[in-house]
Coordinates of C-alpha atoms in Angstrom, one line a residue:
A36 CA -62.9 -4.9 -36.0
E37 CA -66.1 -5.2 -38.0
Q38 CA -68.2 -3.9 -35.0
W39 CA -65.9 -0.8 -34.8
I40 CA -66.4 -0.1 -38.5
E41 CA -70.2 -0.6 -38.1
Q42 CA -70.3 1.8 -35.1
G43 CA -68.2 4.4 -36.9
M44 CA -70.5 4.3 -39.9
Q45 CA -73.5 4.6 -37.7
Q46 CA -72.0 7.6 -35.9
E47 CA -71.4 9.3 -39.3
A48 CA -74.9 8.5 -40.5
M49 CA -76.4 10.0 -37.3
K50 CA -74.3 13.1 -37.6
L51 CA -75.3 13.7 -41.2
L52 CA -78.9 12.9 -40.6
S53 CA -78.9 15.3 -37.6
R54 CA -77.6 18.1 -39.8
L55 CA -80.0 17.5 -42.6
I56 CA -83.1 17.3 -40.3
A57 CA -81.9 20.3 -38.3
K58 CA -81.5 22.3 -41.5
R59 CA -84.9 21.2 -42.8
F60 CA -86.7 22.3 -39.6
Q61 CA -84.3 25.2 -38.9
I62 CA -83.3 24.0 -35.4
S63 CA -80.0 23.1 -33.8
S64 CA -78.8 19.6 -34.6
D65 CA -78.3 19.1 -30.8
F66 CA -82.1 18.7 -30.6
V67 CA -82.1 16.1 -33.3
S68 CA -79.3 13.7 -32.2
P69 CA -81.1 12.2 -29.2
I70 CA -83.9 11.0 -31.5
F71 CA -81.6 8.4 -33.0
V72 CA -80.5 6.7 -29.8
G73 CA -81.1 3.0 -29.9
L74 CA -81.9 2.8 -33.6
T75 CA -80.1 0.3 -35.9
T76 CA -78.1 1.4 -39.0
E77 CA -81.0 0.1 -41.2
Q78 CA -83.5 2.1 -39.2
L79 CA -81.3 5.2 -39.6
E80 CA -81.2 4.6 -43.3
E81 CA -85.0 4.3 -43.5
L82 CA -85.4 7.5 -41.4
G83 CA -83.0 9.2 -43.9
E84 CA -85.4 8.4 -46.7
R85 CA -88.5 9.2 -44.7
F86 CA -87.5 12.6 -43.2
F87 CA -88.2 14.4 -46.4
E88 CA -91.9 13.5 -46.1
A89 CA -92.1 14.5 -42.4
E90 CA -94.0 17.6 -41.6
S91 CA -92.5 18.2 -38.2
L92 CA -89.8 17.0 -35.9
D93 CA -92.4 15.4 -33.7
E94 CA -93.4 13.2 -36.6
I95 CA -89.8 12.0 -36.8
R96 CA -89.6 11.5 -33.1
G97 CA -92.8 9.4 -33.1
W98 CA -91.5 7.3 -35.9
A99 CA -88.2 6.7 -34.1
E100 CA -90.1 5.8 -30.9
E101 CA -92.2 3.2 -32.8
K102 CA -89.0 1.6 -34.2
R103 CA -87.5 1.4 -30.7
L104 CA -90.6 -0.1 -29.2
A105 CA -90.8 -2.7 -32.0
R106 CA -87.2 -3.7 -31.3
S107 CA -87.8 -4.2 -27.6
Q108 CA -90.7 -6.6 -28.1

C-alpha cells in the first residue's frame, strides 16, 4: 500500500511541476512531462526548487538527464 501512495504522490508532483514549468516557459505541459520519466520523488522535489533558476527548458532537460545517468551507474 505504501508503494501505491508513493506512486500517487509522485504522479501529482510530476503533474504540478509540468504545469509550473510549462507556464514559466509558455509551452504545453505535454512537452514537459517526458522530462521527468525515471526520476525519483526526491529528484522531482529538487527539480521543483531548481526550475526557477533555469533559463531554458533545455537546461531542465539536461539536469534531469544527469540525474538519470547518475542513478544508472
